[in-house]
PDB file of C-alpha atoms and ligand atoms in Angstrom:
ATOM      1  CA  MET A   1       2.385 -11.547 -11.789  1.00  0.00           C
ATOM      2  CA  VAL A   2       1.811  -8.393  -9.721  1.00  0.00           C
ATOM      3  CA  ILE A   3       1.762  -4.902 -11.261  1.00  0.00           C
ATOM      4  CA  SER A   4       1.777  -1.766  -9.141  1.00  0.00           C
ATOM      5  CA  PHE A   5       0.603   1.290 -11.071  1.00  0.00           C
ATOM      6  CA  GLY A   6       1.305   4.386  -9.003  1.00  0.00           C
ATOM      7  CA  SER A   7       3.541   6.828  -7.208  1.00  0.00           C
ATOM      8  CA  ILE A   8       7.275   6.869  -6.643  1.00  0.00           C
ATOM      9  CA  ASN A   9       8.580   9.301  -3.994  1.00  0.00           C
ATOM     10  CA  MET A  10      11.689  10.187  -2.111  1.00  0.00           C
ATOM     11  CA  ASP A  11      10.673  10.408   1.565  1.00  0.00           C
ATOM     12  CA  LEU A  12      12.201  13.164   3.710  1.00  0.00           C
ATOM     13  CA  VAL A  13      11.567  11.963   7.236  1.00  0.00           C
ATOM     14  CA  VAL A  14      11.797  13.929  10.492  1.00  0.00           C
ATOM     15  CA  ARG A  15      11.612  12.048  13.779  1.00  0.00           C
ATOM     16  CA  CYS A  16      10.381  13.811  16.930  1.00  0.00           C
ATOM     17  CA  GLU A  17       8.876  13.054  20.333  1.00  0.00           C
ATOM     18  CA  ARG A  18       5.556  14.428  19.130  1.00  0.00           C
ATOM     19  CA  ALA A  19       4.373  16.375  16.092  1.00  0.00           C
ATOM     20  CA  PRO A  20       4.134  20.147  16.645  1.00  0.00           C
ATOM     21  CA  ALA A  21       0.722  21.705  17.262  1.00  0.00           C
ATOM     22  CA  GLN A  22      -0.349  24.636  15.085  1.00  0.00           C
ATOM     23  CA  GLY A  23       2.089  27.542  15.545  1.00  0.00           C
ATOM     24  CA  GLU A  24       4.416  25.468  17.735  1.00  0.00           C
ATOM     25  CA  THR A  25       8.094  24.629  17.141  1.00  0.00           C
ATOM     26  CA  VAL A  26       9.561  21.323  18.323  1.00  0.00           C
ATOM     27  CA  VAL A  27      13.105  19.937  18.097  1.00  0.00           C
ATOM     28  CA  SER A  28      13.676  16.789  16.043  1.00  0.00           C
ATOM     29  CA  THR A  29      15.500  13.714  17.321  1.00  0.00           C
ATOM     30  CA  GLY A  30      16.886  12.980  13.812  1.00  0.00           C
ATOM     31  CA  TRP A  31      16.032  12.887  10.143  1.00  0.00           C
ATOM     32  CA  LEU A  32      16.667  10.676   7.114  1.00  0.00           C
ATOM     33  CA  THR A  33      15.831  10.328   3.443  1.00  0.00           C
ATOM     34  CA  ASN A  34      14.552   7.009   2.176  1.00  0.00           C
ATOM     35  CA  ALA A  35      12.749   5.482  -0.766  1.00  0.00           C
ATOM     36  CA  GLY A  36       8.959   5.618  -0.691  1.00  0.00           C
ATOM     37  CA  GLY A  37       5.783   6.357  -2.621  1.00  0.00           C
ATOM     38  CA  LYS A  38       2.738   4.139  -2.222  1.00  0.00           C
ATOM     39  CA  GLY A  39       3.025   2.592  -5.690  1.00  0.00           C
ATOM     40  CA  ALA A  40       6.708   1.836  -5.289  1.00  0.00           C
ATOM     41  CA  ASN A  41       6.355   0.616  -1.684  1.00  0.00           C
ATOM     42  CA  GLN A  42       3.615  -1.842  -2.593  1.00  0.00           C
ATOM     43  CA  ALA A  43       5.702  -3.156  -5.488  1.00  0.00           C
ATOM     44  CA  VAL A  44       8.698  -3.658  -3.187  1.00  0.00           C
ATOM     45  CA  GLN A  45       6.649  -5.648  -0.683  1.00  0.00           C
ATOM     46  CA  ALA A  46       5.266  -7.891  -3.415  1.00  0.00           C
ATOM     47  CA  ALA A  47       8.765  -8.464  -4.827  1.00  0.00           C
ATOM     48  CA  ARG A  48      10.197  -9.153  -1.330  1.00  0.00           C
ATOM     49  CA  LEU A  49       7.624 -11.967  -1.086  1.00  0.00           C
ATOM     50  CA  ARG A  50       8.977 -13.351  -4.382  1.00  0.00           C
ATOM     51  CA  ALA A  51       6.116 -12.368  -6.673  1.00  0.00           C
ATOM     52  CA  GLU A  52       7.167 -11.406 -10.199  1.00  0.00           C
ATOM     53  CA  THR A  53       6.545  -7.657  -9.852  1.00  0.00           C
ATOM     54  CA  TYR A  54       6.349  -4.732 -12.288  1.00  0.00           C
ATOM     55  CA  LEU A  55       6.047  -1.055 -11.415  1.00  0.00           C
ATOM     56  CA  VAL A  56       4.463   1.430 -13.818  1.00  0.00           C
ATOM     57  CA  GLY A  57       4.811   5.120 -12.939  1.00  0.00           C
ATOM     58  CA  ARG A  58       6.902   8.230 -13.540  1.00  0.00           C
ATOM     59  CA  VAL A  59       9.955   9.921 -12.012  1.00  0.00           C
ATOM     60  CA  GLY A  60      11.817  13.135 -12.869  1.00  0.00           C
ATOM     61  CA  SER A  61      15.164  13.199 -14.654  1.00  0.00           C
ATOM     62  CA  ASP A  62      16.978  13.994 -11.393  1.00  0.00           C
ATOM     63  CA  ALA A  63      19.135  12.318  -8.778  1.00  0.00           C
ATOM     64  CA  PHE A  64      16.129  11.262  -6.646  1.00  0.00           C
ATOM     65  CA  GLY A  65      14.582   9.513  -9.650  1.00  0.00           C
ATOM     66  CA  ARG A  66      17.809   7.699 -10.526  1.00  0.00           C
ATOM     67  CA  ASP A  67      18.423   6.602  -6.922  1.00  0.00           C
ATOM     68  CA  LEU A  68      14.854   5.385  -6.532  1.00  0.00           C
ATOM     69  CA  LEU A  69      14.932   3.310  -9.739  1.00  0.00           C
ATOM     70  CA  ASN A  70      18.268   1.757  -8.750  1.00  0.00           C
ATOM     71  CA  GLY A  71      16.872   0.865  -5.331  1.00  0.00           C
ATOM     72  CA  LEU A  72      13.696  -0.644  -6.798  1.00  0.00           C
ATOM     73  CA  SER A  73      15.700  -2.791  -9.212  1.00  0.00           C
ATOM     74  CA  ALA A  74      17.854  -4.007  -6.333  1.00  0.00           C
ATOM     75  CA  TYR A  75      14.663  -5.155  -4.559  1.00  0.00           C
ATOM     76  CA  GLY A  76      13.763  -7.170  -7.650  1.00  0.00           C
ATOM     77  CA  VAL A  77      11.052  -4.863  -9.003  1.00  0.00           C
ATOM     78  CA  ASN A  78      10.949  -4.627 -12.815  1.00  0.00           C
ATOM     79  CA  VAL A  79      11.052  -0.854 -13.511  1.00  0.00           C
ATOM     80  CA  GLY A  80      10.929  -1.123 -17.303  1.00  0.00           C
ATOM     81  CA  GLY A  81       7.448   0.470 -17.127  1.00  0.00           C
ATOM     82  CA  VAL A  82       8.612   3.629 -15.329  1.00  0.00           C
ATOM     83  CA  THR A  83       8.865   6.700 -17.558  1.00  0.00           C
ATOM     84  CA  VAL A  84      11.134   9.700 -16.973  1.00  0.00           C
ATOM     85  CA  ASP A  85       9.544  13.153 -17.127  1.00  0.00           C
ATOM     86  CA  PRO A  86      11.859  15.668 -18.824  1.00  0.00           C
ATOM     87  CA  VAL A  87      10.479  18.640 -16.877  1.00  0.00           C
ATOM     88  CA  LEU A  88       8.811  17.713 -13.590  1.00  0.00           C
ATOM     89  CA  PRO A  89      10.855  16.631 -10.564  1.00  0.00           C
ATOM     90  CA  THR A  90      10.527  13.265  -8.845  1.00  0.00           C
ATOM     91  CA  GLY A  91       7.759  13.197  -6.214  1.00  0.00           C
ATOM     92  CA  VAL A  92       8.729  13.774  -2.600  1.00  0.00           C
ATOM     93  CA  ALA A  93       6.951  13.154   0.679  1.00  0.00           C
ATOM     94  CA  PHE A  94       7.571  15.067   3.904  1.00  0.00           C
ATOM     95  CA  ILE A  95       6.944  12.764   6.837  1.00  0.00           C
ATOM     96  CA  VAL A  96       6.868  13.506  10.560  1.00  0.00           C
ATOM     97  CA  VAL A  97       7.201  10.381  12.708  1.00  0.00           C
ATOM     98  CA  GLU A  98       6.392  10.587  16.410  1.00  0.00           C
ATOM     99  CA  ARG A  99       7.990   8.482  19.153  1.00  0.00           C
ATOM    100  CA  GLY A 100       5.238   5.864  19.161  1.00  0.00           C
ATOM    101  CA  GLY A 101       5.665   5.427  15.388  1.00  0.00           C
ATOM    102  CA  GLU A 102       2.584   7.363  14.247  1.00  0.00           C
ATOM    103  CA  ASN A 103       3.182   9.515  11.164  1.00  0.00           C
ATOM    104  CA  ARG A 104       1.865  12.532   9.283  1.00  0.00           C
ATOM    105  CA  ILE A 105       2.600  12.799   5.561  1.00  0.00           C
ATOM    106  CA  VAL A 106       2.517  15.654   3.043  1.00  0.00           C
ATOM    107  CA  VAL A 107       3.127  14.588  -0.559  1.00  0.00           C
ATOM    108  CA  VAL A 108       4.428  16.808  -3.384  1.00  0.00           C
ATOM    109  CA  PRO A 109       3.343  14.871  -6.519  1.00  0.00           C
ATOM    110  CA  GLY A 110       5.907  16.173  -9.053  1.00  0.00           C
ATOM    111  CA  ALA A 111       6.154  13.631 -11.881  1.00  0.00           C
ATOM    112  CA  ASN A 112       3.502  11.402 -10.251  1.00  0.00           C
ATOM    113  CA  GLY A 113       0.949  14.072 -11.123  1.00  0.00           C
ATOM    114  CA  ALA A 114       1.726  13.671 -14.832  1.00  0.00           C
ATOM    115  CA  VAL A 115       1.085   9.914 -14.978  1.00  0.00           C
ATOM    116  CA  GLY A 116      -1.416   9.430 -17.798  1.00  0.00           C
ATOM    117  CA  ALA A 117      -1.758   8.141 -21.362  1.00  0.00           C
ATOM    118  CA  ALA A 118       1.858   6.985 -21.750  1.00  0.00           C
ATOM    119  CA  GLU A 119       1.756   4.878 -18.586  1.00  0.00           C
ATOM    120  CA  LEU A 120      -1.724   3.501 -19.389  1.00  0.00           C
ATOM    121  CA  LYS A 121      -0.321   2.282 -22.706  1.00  0.00           C
ATOM    122  CA  ILE A 122       2.540   0.531 -20.889  1.00  0.00           C
ATOM    123  CA  LEU A 123       0.061  -1.035 -18.483  1.00  0.00           C
ATOM    124  CA  ASP A 124      -2.052  -2.215 -21.395  1.00  0.00           C
ATOM    125  CA  GLY A 125       0.960  -4.065 -22.779  1.00  0.00           C
ATOM    126  CA  LEU A 126       1.553  -5.874 -19.474  1.00  0.00           C
ATOM    127  CA  LEU A 127      -2.007  -6.865 -18.549  1.00  0.00           C
ATOM    128  CA  GLN A 128      -3.202 -10.418 -18.944  1.00  0.00           C
ATOM    129  CA  PRO A 129      -5.731 -12.654 -17.161  1.00  0.00           C
ATOM    130  CA  GLY A 130      -4.551 -13.591 -13.681  1.00  0.00           C
ATOM    131  CA  VAL A 131      -2.479 -10.446 -13.099  1.00  0.00           C
ATOM    132  CA  VAL A 132      -2.972  -8.777  -9.705  1.00  0.00           C
ATOM    133  CA  LEU A 133      -3.024  -4.983 -10.139  1.00  0.00           C
ATOM    134  CA  LEU A 134      -2.240  -2.666  -7.218  1.00  0.00           C
ATOM    135  CA  LEU A 135      -3.589   0.886  -7.431  1.00  0.00           C
ATOM    136  CA  GLN A 136      -3.349   3.846  -5.038  1.00  0.00           C
ATOM    137  CA  CYS A 137      -4.400   7.491  -5.313  1.00  0.00           C
ATOM    138  CA  GLU A 138      -1.164   9.515  -5.506  1.00  0.00           C
ATOM    139  CA  ILE A 139      -1.539   9.756  -9.298  1.00  0.00           C
ATOM    140  CA  PRO A 140      -4.544  11.455 -11.005  1.00  0.00           C
ATOM    141  CA  PHE A 141      -7.742   9.675  -9.975  1.00  0.00           C
ATOM    142  CA  ALA A 142      -9.171   9.641 -13.521  1.00  0.00           C
ATOM    143  CA  VAL A 143      -6.100   7.638 -14.577  1.00  0.00           C
ATOM    144  CA  VAL A 144      -6.570   5.253 -11.638  1.00  0.00           C
ATOM    145  CA  LEU A 145     -10.138   4.585 -12.764  1.00  0.00           C
ATOM    146  CA  GLU A 146      -9.035   4.010 -16.358  1.00  0.00           C
ATOM    147  CA  ALA A 147      -6.366   1.565 -15.232  1.00  0.00           C
ATOM    148  CA  ALA A 148      -8.905  -0.308 -13.090  1.00  0.00           C
ATOM    149  CA  GLN A 149     -11.359  -0.580 -15.975  1.00  0.00           C
ATOM    150  CA  MET A 150      -8.690  -1.707 -18.427  1.00  0.00           C
ATOM    151  CA  ALA A 151      -7.392  -4.326 -15.992  1.00  0.00           C
ATOM    152  CA  HIS A 152     -10.822  -5.633 -15.137  1.00  0.00           C
ATOM    153  CA  GLN A 153     -11.749  -6.051 -18.793  1.00  0.00           C
ATOM    154  CA  ARG A 154      -8.534  -8.058 -19.250  1.00  0.00           C
ATOM    155  CA  GLY A 155      -9.309 -10.478 -16.412  1.00  0.00           C
ATOM    156  CA  ALA A 156      -6.963  -9.016 -13.782  1.00  0.00           C
ATOM    157  CA  THR A 157      -7.723  -8.759 -10.048  1.00  0.00           C
ATOM    158  CA  VAL A 158      -7.852  -5.085  -9.045  1.00  0.00           C
ATOM    159  CA  ILE A 159      -6.831  -3.902  -5.559  1.00  0.00           C
ATOM    160  CA  LEU A 160      -7.356  -0.206  -4.746  1.00  0.00           C
ATOM    161  CA  ASP A 161      -5.843   1.641  -1.794  1.00  0.00           C
ATOM    162  CA  PRO A 162      -7.995   4.816  -1.546  1.00  0.00           C
ATOM    163  CA  SER A 163      -5.156   6.950  -0.219  1.00  0.00           C
ATOM    164  CA  PRO A 164      -4.901   9.920  -0.218  1.00  0.00           C
ATOM    165  CA  TRP A 165      -8.706   9.862  -0.010  1.00  0.00           C
ATOM    166  CA  GLU A 166      -9.181  13.550  -0.889  1.00  0.00           C
ATOM    167  CA  SER A 167      -8.228  12.875  -4.508  1.00  0.00           C
ATOM    168  CA  ILE A 168     -11.248  10.572  -4.905  1.00  0.00           C
ATOM    169  CA  THR A 169     -14.511  11.757  -6.420  1.00  0.00           C
ATOM    170  CA  LEU A 170     -17.357   9.564  -5.216  1.00  0.00           C
ATOM    171  CA  MET A 171     -19.935   8.912  -7.914  1.00  0.00           C
ATOM    172  CA  PRO A 172     -22.316   6.015  -8.592  1.00  0.00           C
ATOM    173  CA  GLY A 173     -20.397   2.910  -9.670  1.00  0.00           C
ATOM    174  CA  VAL A 174     -17.002   4.510  -9.015  1.00  0.00           C
ATOM    175  CA  PHE A 175     -15.596   1.252  -7.584  1.00  0.00           C
ATOM    176  CA  THR A 176     -17.217  -1.095 -10.162  1.00  0.00           C
ATOM    177  CA  ASP A 177     -13.851  -2.319 -11.424  1.00  0.00           C
ATOM    178  CA  VAL A 178     -12.390  -2.827  -7.951  1.00  0.00           C
ATOM    179  CA  ASP A 179     -12.166  -6.357  -6.550  1.00  0.00           C
ATOM    180  CA  TYR A 180     -10.640  -5.321  -3.213  1.00  0.00           C
ATOM    181  CA  LEU A 181     -11.006  -1.789  -1.851  1.00  0.00           C
ATOM    182  CA  MET A 182      -8.636  -1.430   1.111  1.00  0.00           C
ATOM    183  CA  PRO A 183      -9.064   1.786   3.131  1.00  0.00           C
ATOM    184  CA  ASN A 184      -7.686   2.345   6.612  1.00  0.00           C
ATOM    185  CA  GLU A 185     -10.077   3.498   9.329  1.00  0.00           C
ATOM    186  CA  GLY A 186      -9.472   7.215   8.833  1.00  0.00           C
ATOM    187  CA  GLU A 187      -9.854   6.995   5.070  1.00  0.00           C
ATOM    188  CA  ALA A 188     -13.032   4.916   5.348  1.00  0.00           C
ATOM    189  CA  ARG A 189     -14.633   7.387   7.754  1.00  0.00           C
ATOM    190  CA  ALA A 190     -13.616  10.488   5.799  1.00  0.00           C
ATOM    191  CA  LEU A 191     -14.541   9.086   2.404  1.00  0.00           C
ATOM    192  CA  ALA A 192     -17.906   7.625   3.419  1.00  0.00           C
ATOM    193  CA  GLY A 193     -18.779  10.528   5.749  1.00  0.00           C
ATOM    194  CA  THR A 194     -19.615   8.330   8.731  1.00  0.00           C
ATOM    195  CA  ASN A 195     -17.861   7.167  11.893  1.00  0.00           C
ATOM    196  CA  ASP A 196     -19.508   3.754  11.669  1.00  0.00           C
ATOM    197  CA  LEU A 197     -17.070   1.440   9.875  1.00  0.00           C
ATOM    198  CA  ASP A 198     -19.739  -1.130   8.950  1.00  0.00           C
ATOM    199  CA  ALA A 199     -21.819   1.649   7.418  1.00  0.00           C
ATOM    200  CA  ALA A 200     -18.736   2.965   5.575  1.00  0.00           C
ATOM    201  CA  ALA A 201     -18.039  -0.480   4.135  1.00  0.00           C
ATOM    202  CA  ALA A 202     -21.680  -0.707   3.038  1.00  0.00           C
ATOM    203  CA  VAL A 203     -21.322   2.645   1.231  1.00  0.00           C
ATOM    204  CA  PHE A 204     -18.289   1.344  -0.699  1.00  0.00           C
ATOM    205  CA  LEU A 205     -20.049  -1.908  -1.615  1.00  0.00           C
ATOM    206  CA  GLY A 206     -22.963   0.207  -2.827  1.00  0.00           C
ATOM    207  CA  LEU A 207     -20.527   2.101  -5.069  1.00  0.00           C
ATOM    208  CA  GLY A 208     -19.488  -1.142  -6.759  1.00  0.00           C
ATOM    209  CA  ALA A 209     -16.513  -2.536  -4.778  1.00  0.00           C
ATOM    210  CA  ARG A 210     -16.674  -6.326  -4.755  1.00  0.00           C
ATOM    211  CA  THR A 211     -14.959  -6.677  -1.364  1.00  0.00           C
ATOM    212  CA  VAL A 212     -13.987  -4.053   1.201  1.00  0.00           C
ATOM    213  CA  VAL A 213     -11.024  -4.901   3.438  1.00  0.00           C
ATOM    214  CA  LEU A 214     -10.882  -2.417   6.305  1.00  0.00           C
ATOM    215  CA  LYS A 215      -7.367  -1.991   7.721  1.00  0.00           C
ATOM    216  CA  ARG A 216      -7.562  -1.039  11.399  1.00  0.00           C
ATOM    217  CA  GLY A 217      -3.857  -0.826  12.256  1.00  0.00           C
ATOM    218  CA  GLU A 218      -3.118  -2.324  15.671  1.00  0.00           C
ATOM    219  CA  LYS A 219      -6.811  -3.330  15.939  1.00  0.00           C
ATOM    220  CA  GLY A 220      -6.584  -5.701  12.955  1.00  0.00           C
ATOM    221  CA  ALA A 221      -8.757  -5.888   9.851  1.00  0.00           C
ATOM    222  CA  PHE A 222     -12.089  -7.165   8.589  1.00  0.00           C
ATOM    223  CA  ALA A 223     -13.548  -7.875   5.157  1.00  0.00           C
ATOM    224  CA  VAL A 224     -17.089  -7.678   3.787  1.00  0.00           C
ATOM    225  CA  GLY A 225     -18.515  -8.383   0.342  1.00  0.00           C
ATOM    226  CA  ALA A 226     -17.667 -11.208  -2.044  1.00  0.00           C
ATOM    227  CA  PHE A 227     -15.012 -12.330   0.476  1.00  0.00           C
ATOM    228  CA  GLU A 228     -16.019 -12.022   4.116  1.00  0.00           C
ATOM    229  CA  SER A 229     -13.783 -12.210   7.144  1.00  0.00           C
ATOM    230  CA  PRO A 230     -14.767 -11.260  10.686  1.00  0.00           C
ATOM    231  CA  GLU A 231     -12.523  -8.862  12.595  1.00  0.00           C
ATOM    232  CA  VAL A 232      -9.050 -10.495  12.574  1.00  0.00           C
ATOM    233  CA  PRO A 233      -6.875  -9.195  15.437  1.00  0.00           C
ATOM    234  CA  ALA A 234      -3.518  -7.663  14.519  1.00  0.00           C
ATOM    235  CA  PHE A 235      -0.260  -9.277  15.662  1.00  0.00           C
ATOM    236  CA  SER A 236       1.037  -7.312  18.610  1.00  0.00           C
ATOM    237  CA  VAL A 237       4.507  -5.828  18.023  1.00  0.00           C
ATOM    238  CA  VAL A 238       6.513  -2.852  19.291  1.00  0.00           C
ATOM    239  CA  SER A 239       5.852   0.018  16.888  1.00  0.00           C
ATOM    240  CA  VAL A 240       8.838   2.101  15.776  1.00  0.00           C
ATOM    241  CA  ASP A 241       7.464   3.681  12.578  1.00  0.00           C
ATOM    242  CA  THR A 242       4.067   2.981  11.012  1.00  0.00           C
ATOM    243  CA  THR A 243       5.084   4.526   7.656  1.00  0.00           C
ATOM    244  CA  ALA A 244       4.210   2.191   4.762  1.00  0.00           C
ATOM    245  CA  ALA A 245       2.595  -0.443   6.996  1.00  0.00           C
ATOM    246  CA  GLY A 246      -0.525  -0.137   4.829  1.00  0.00           C
ATOM    247  CA  ASP A 247       1.610  -0.472   1.687  1.00  0.00           C
ATOM    248  CA  SER A 248       3.250  -3.558   3.114  1.00  0.00           C
ATOM    249  CA  PHE A 249      -0.225  -4.965   3.828  1.00  0.00           C
ATOM    250  CA  GLN A 250      -1.421  -4.292   0.257  1.00  0.00           C
ATOM    251  CA  GLY A 251       1.739  -5.612  -1.393  1.00  0.00           C
ATOM    252  CA  ALA A 252       1.749  -8.781   0.687  1.00  0.00           C
ATOM    253  CA  PHE A 253      -1.965  -9.358   0.064  1.00  0.00           C
ATOM    254  CA  ALA A 254      -1.407  -9.020  -3.702  1.00  0.00           C
ATOM    255  CA  ALA A 255       1.662 -11.283  -3.727  1.00  0.00           C
ATOM    256  CA  SER A 256      -0.177 -13.913  -1.698  1.00  0.00           C
ATOM    257  CA  LEU A 257      -3.195 -13.924  -4.044  1.00  0.00           C
ATOM    258  CA  ASP A 258      -0.784 -14.163  -6.980  1.00  0.00           C
ATOM    259  CA  GLN A 259       0.879 -17.161  -5.346  1.00  0.00           C
ATOM    260  CA  GLY A 260      -2.429 -18.985  -4.956  1.00  0.00           C
ATOM    261  CA  PHE A 261      -3.207 -18.339  -1.286  1.00  0.00           C
ATOM    262  CA  ASP A 262      -6.916 -17.967  -0.568  1.00  0.00           C
ATOM    263  CA  PRO A 263      -8.072 -14.498   0.605  1.00  0.00           C
ATOM    264  CA  ASP A 264      -8.182 -15.592   4.288  1.00  0.00           C
ATOM    265  CA  ALA A 265      -4.560 -16.711   4.190  1.00  0.00           C
ATOM    266  CA  ALA A 266      -3.583 -13.671   2.109  1.00  0.00           C
ATOM    267  CA  LEU A 267      -5.116 -11.448   4.804  1.00  0.00           C
ATOM    268  CA  CYS A 268      -3.133 -13.219   7.496  1.00  0.00           C
ATOM    269  CA  ARG A 269       0.137 -12.898   5.561  1.00  0.00           C
ATOM    270  CA  ALA A 270      -0.654  -9.225   4.876  1.00  0.00           C
ATOM    271  CA  MET A 271      -1.135  -8.620   8.610  1.00  0.00           C
ATOM    272  CA  ALA A 272       2.170 -10.343   9.368  1.00  0.00           C
ATOM    273  CA  ALA A 273       4.041  -8.258   6.772  1.00  0.00           C
ATOM    274  CA  GLY A 274       2.424  -5.036   8.034  1.00  0.00           C
ATOM    275  CA  ALA A 275       3.275  -5.919  11.648  1.00  0.00           C
ATOM    276  CA  LEU A 276       6.927  -6.542  10.797  1.00  0.00           C
ATOM    277  CA  THR A 277       7.094  -3.285   8.826  1.00  0.00           C
ATOM    278  CA  VAL A 278       6.087  -1.146  11.818  1.00  0.00           C
ATOM    279  CA  THR A 279       8.951  -2.571  13.895  1.00  0.00           C
ATOM    280  CA  ARG A 280      11.524  -0.824  11.657  1.00  0.00           C
ATOM    281  CA  PRO A 281      12.057   2.759  10.488  1.00  0.00           C
ATOM    282  CA  GLY A 282      11.393   3.907   6.924  1.00  0.00           C
ATOM    283  CA  ALA A 283       9.223   2.761   4.028  1.00  0.00           C
ATOM    284  CA  GLN A 284      10.700   0.294   1.490  1.00  0.00           C
ATOM    285  CA  GLN A 285      13.667  -0.435   3.742  1.00  0.00           C
ATOM    286  CA  SER A 286      11.335  -1.630   6.510  1.00  0.00           C
ATOM    287  CA  MET A 287       9.550  -4.323   4.502  1.00  0.00           C
ATOM    288  CA  PRO A 288      10.073  -7.998   5.375  1.00  0.00           C
ATOM    289  CA  ASP A 289      11.016 -10.723   2.921  1.00  0.00           C
ATOM    290  CA  GLU A 290       9.431 -14.148   2.427  1.00  0.00           C
ATOM    291  CA  VAL A 291      11.607 -15.861   5.058  1.00  0.00           C
ATOM    292  CA  GLU A 292      10.839 -13.238   7.692  1.00  0.00           C
ATOM    293  CA  VAL A 293       7.083 -13.439   7.124  1.00  0.00           C
ATOM    294  CA  THR A 294       7.094 -17.240   7.199  1.00  0.00           C
ATOM    295  CA  THR A 295       9.307 -17.376  10.306  1.00  0.00           C
ATOM    296  CA  PHE A 296       7.078 -14.823  12.042  1.00  0.00           C
ATOM    297  CA  LEU A 297       3.924 -16.818  11.271  1.00  0.00           C
ATOM    298  CA  GLU A 298       5.519 -20.114  12.337  1.00  0.00           C
ATOM    299  CA  ALA A 299       6.532 -18.534  15.657  1.00  0.00           C
ATOM    300  CA  ARG A 300       2.982 -17.243  16.181  1.00  0.00           C
ATOM    301  CA  LEU A 301       1.578 -20.710  15.391  1.00  0.00           C
ATOM    302  CA  ARG A 302       3.931 -22.318  17.941  1.00  0.00           C
ATOM    303  CA  ARG A 303       2.743 -19.750  20.477  1.00  0.00           C
ATOM    304  CA  GLY A 304      -0.794 -21.018  19.899  1.00  0.00           C
ATOM    305  CA  ASP A 305      -2.164 -18.064  17.904  1.00  0.00           C
ATOM    306  CA  HIS A 306      -5.139 -19.079  15.786  1.00  0.00           C
ATOM    307  CA  LEU A 307      -4.235 -18.677  12.071  1.00  0.00           C
ATOM    308  CA  PRO A 308      -5.878 -19.850   8.836  1.00  0.00           C
ATOM    309  CA  LYS A 309      -4.540 -23.290   7.851  1.00  0.00           C
ATOM    310  CA  GLN A 310      -3.012 -22.286   4.509  1.00  0.00           C
ATOM    311  CA  GLN A 311      -1.082 -19.192   5.647  1.00  0.00           C
ATOM    312  CA  ILE A 312       2.497 -20.453   5.178  1.00  0.00           C
TER     313      ILE A 312
HETATM  314  O1  RIB B   1       2.318   5.062   2.517  1.00  0.00           O
HETATM  315  C1  RIB B   1       3.538   5.636   2.833  1.00  0.00           C
HETATM  316  C2  RIB B   1       4.029   6.466   1.695  1.00  0.00           C
HETATM  317  O2  RIB B   1       3.124   7.542   1.509  1.00  0.00           O
HETATM  318  C3  RIB B   1       5.362   7.117   1.903  1.00  0.00           C
HETATM  319  O3  RIB B   1       6.429   6.307   1.483  1.00  0.00           O
HETATM  320  C4  RIB B   1       5.238   8.417   1.136  1.00  0.00           C
HETATM  321  O4  RIB B   1       6.073   8.501   0.028  1.00  0.00           O
HETATM  322  C5  RIB B   1       3.775   8.516   0.739  1.00  0.00           C
HETATM  323  O5  RIB B   1       3.596   8.146  -0.573  1.00  0.00           O
END
């Protein structure tokens, strides 16, 4: 079973040739609203890969919240653990996507910022040995740490996406309850205060993370710590929108571990899911299902790409 404990947002997306520079005005090529939020996105990807998936988080009592919960249920995510805040609005994210697919995101937390004791209690009721718990940092970081500790004590595997990194307070042992810390390059550099990715990973291991999986976008990924994997190249695809590619990666990694794949194979499946996600616009709506990931990997195998044996 996979549980995602985190944010639920409505994404307001503006597409343009390039993002405006400071003080500049540019004209958009189109805009859309779609379902997002790192916690919700990761849950959707896990559910799309047929893992039994629960989401614990909070929305406002507004139309965005209702639409988001309906959408999540339709994807097969159990939203029984999502509370409704009577005062705060549902979280929203403002996203600018450039022609090559690169994005810039500003999040307004709304109800996500009030996730706390009530949601921790719900999580406590769901945890059991063998659960894979997905955490991100769009809810208060103290609550993230409490969830990680609670899950670890109960024999769950804890995966933390340190995004947005600015909400994280680095202190000795901060990642002690984290089995897999999964930053992207920018987050790793900013959080560790170094441009050297190996050195950044070493900092995170020193702070208690058991394994660090560094997501390098189109350059691939590598892992160090209890599970080690040398730099695995990314699958090359035509990028339309990179939004939620990291969430797709995390959700697919969690679902694969839950389904008994070893970490090498889980990494490969995560890269395939992330690659497929960037070929489509949007967040949850861009995530591939089990058949698409398997078909993609089979095609890459036929092409002669080197993949871990157990990836399908
Ligand atoms: O990771 C992508 C997500 O970040 C978007 O869906 C947006 O809601 C923000 O949470």
